[in-house]
Amino acid sequence: MLPCHVGELKQIEALFQQIKERYGKLHILVNNAGANPFFGQMLDADEGVWNKTFDVNLKGPFFMIQHAARLMTESGGGAIVNTSSINGIKPAPFQGSIPSPKQALSP
């Protein structure tokens, strides 16, 4: 197992370096991580909530895709699966920080 906090670019970079060193190739990436650091009225959410939500739910998957695609290209191809959230389509009450980054991952 290779743990990684997808909200931190340095950890993503280290993860793909470990994958390359340990396995030499990559065939599939499943972006399934998500964060909901705040439950409440959006008027009460601070910048830290917004940043963490976007870092984990949108920026993380983007950089995971970027690094995976490079390794997959070297390996002859692969598949990338992004999971989203129903909150990206129909936000649940008091979960206002989730829809924007999750909708960005939705087809």
Short mmCIF file of C-alpha atoms in Angstrom, two decimals:
data_model
loop_
_atom_site.label_atom_id
_atom_site.label_comp_id
_atom_site.label_asym_id
_atom_site.label_seq_id
_atom_site.Cartn_x
_atom_site.Cartn_y
_atom_site.Cartn_z
CA MET A 1 0.00 0.00 0.00
CA LEU A 2 1.21 3.48 -0.89
CA PRO A 3 -0.64 6.16 1.12
CA CYS A 4 -1.07 9.65 -0.29
CA HIS A 5 -2.91 12.82 0.77
CA VAL A 6 -4.23 13.94 -2.62
CA GLY A 7 -4.68 17.48 -1.36
CA GLU A 8 -0.90 17.86 -1.16
CA LEU A 9 1.02 18.04 -4.44
CA LYS A 10 4.33 16.94 -2.91
CA GLN A 11 2.69 13.72 -1.70
CA ILE A 12 1.24 13.09 -5.17
CA GLU A 13 4.68 13.58 -6.72
CA ALA A 14 6.23 11.22 -4.16
CA LEU A 15 3.52 8.62 -4.78
CA PHE A 16 4.16 8.48 -8.51
CA GLN A 17 7.90 8.36 -7.97
CA GLN A 18 7.36 5.34 -5.68
CA ILE A 19 5.05 3.70 -8.23
CA LYS A 20 7.64 4.18 -10.97
CA GLU A 21 10.49 2.86 -8.82
CA ARG A 22 8.56 -0.08 -7.36
CA TYR A 23 6.46 -1.20 -10.34
CA GLY A 24 7.85 0.62 -13.38
CA LYS A 25 4.41 1.14 -14.91
CA LEU A 26 0.79 2.01 -14.21
CA HIS A 27 -2.33 0.65 -15.88
CA ILE A 28 -5.22 2.20 -13.95
CA LEU A 29 -5.97 5.18 -11.73
CA VAL A 30 -9.20 5.49 -9.75
CA ASN A 31 -9.71 8.97 -8.33
CA ASN A 32 -12.08 8.33 -5.44
CA ALA A 33 -10.83 10.60 -2.67
CA GLY A 34 -13.15 13.27 -1.34
CA ALA A 35 -13.39 15.69 1.54
CA ASN A 36 -16.23 17.48 3.22
CA PRO A 37 -14.52 19.46 5.98
CA PHE A 38 -17.59 21.56 6.79
CA PHE A 39 -21.23 20.86 7.56
CA GLY A 40 -23.28 23.99 7.98
CA GLN A 41 -24.35 27.27 6.45
CA MET A 42 -22.01 28.49 3.70
CA LEU A 43 -22.13 31.94 5.28
CA ASP A 44 -20.14 30.43 8.15
CA ALA A 45 -17.52 28.62 6.02
CA ASP A 46 -14.04 30.11 6.08
CA GLU A 47 -11.28 30.11 3.49
CA GLY A 48 -9.70 26.97 4.97
CA VAL A 49 -12.89 24.99 4.29
CA TRP A 50 -13.02 26.21 0.71
CA ASN A 51 -9.31 25.53 0.11
CA LYS A 52 -9.38 22.00 1.55
CA THR A 53 -12.51 21.11 -0.41
CA PHE A 54 -10.97 22.26 -3.69
CA ASP A 55 -7.52 20.83 -2.91
CA VAL A 56 -8.84 17.32 -2.26
CA ASN A 57 -11.89 17.22 -4.52
CA LEU A 58 -10.58 18.98 -7.64
CA LYS A 59 -6.90 19.91 -7.62
CA GLY A 60 -5.90 16.50 -6.25
CA PRO A 61 -7.65 14.52 -8.98
CA PHE A 62 -6.24 16.87 -11.64
CA PHE A 63 -2.65 16.33 -10.51
CA MET A 64 -3.24 12.59 -10.00
CA ILE A 65 -4.47 12.41 -13.62
CA GLN A 66 -1.51 14.44 -14.85
CA HIS A 67 1.07 12.23 -13.15
CA ALA A 68 -0.75 8.98 -13.97
CA ALA A 69 -1.12 9.91 -17.64
CA ARG A 70 2.61 10.54 -17.94
CA LEU A 71 3.43 7.14 -16.46
CA MET A 72 0.70 5.42 -18.49
CA THR A 73 2.04 6.98 -21.68
CA GLU A 74 5.46 5.52 -20.92
CA SER A 75 3.78 2.15 -20.19
CA GLY A 76 1.77 2.00 -23.41
CA GLY A 77 -1.58 3.25 -22.10
CA GLY A 78 -4.05 2.79 -19.30
CA ALA A 79 -7.40 3.86 -17.89
CA ILE A 80 -8.44 6.66 -15.56
CA VAL A 81 -11.70 6.60 -13.61
CA ASN A 82 -12.96 9.67 -11.75
CA THR A 83 -15.74 9.27 -9.22
CA SER A 84 -17.84 12.26 -8.34
CA SER A 85 -20.75 12.81 -5.99
CA ILE A 86 -24.48 13.23 -6.22
CA ASN A 87 -23.72 16.50 -4.42
CA GLY A 88 -22.20 17.71 -7.68
CA ILE A 89 -25.65 17.50 -9.27
CA LYS A 90 -28.04 17.92 -6.35
CA PRO A 91 -26.40 19.49 -3.29
CA ALA A 92 -27.47 18.17 0.08
CA PRO A 93 -28.42 20.62 2.83
CA PHE A 94 -25.47 22.10 4.72
CA GLN A 95 -22.91 20.67 2.27
CA GLY A 96 -22.44 23.74 0.11
CA SER A 97 -18.67 23.45 -0.29
CA ILE A 98 -18.87 20.11 -2.13
CA PRO A 99 -20.89 20.81 -5.34
CA SER A 100 -18.46 23.08 -7.19
CA PRO A 101 -15.38 20.83 -7.24
CA LYS A 102 -17.41 17.62 -7.62
CA GLN A 103 -19.40 19.06 -10.54
CA ALA A 104 -16.11 19.88 -12.25
CA LEU A 105 -15.29 16.12 -12.25
CA SER A 106 -18.71 15.09 -13.55
CA PRO A 107 -19.13 14.27 -17.24
#
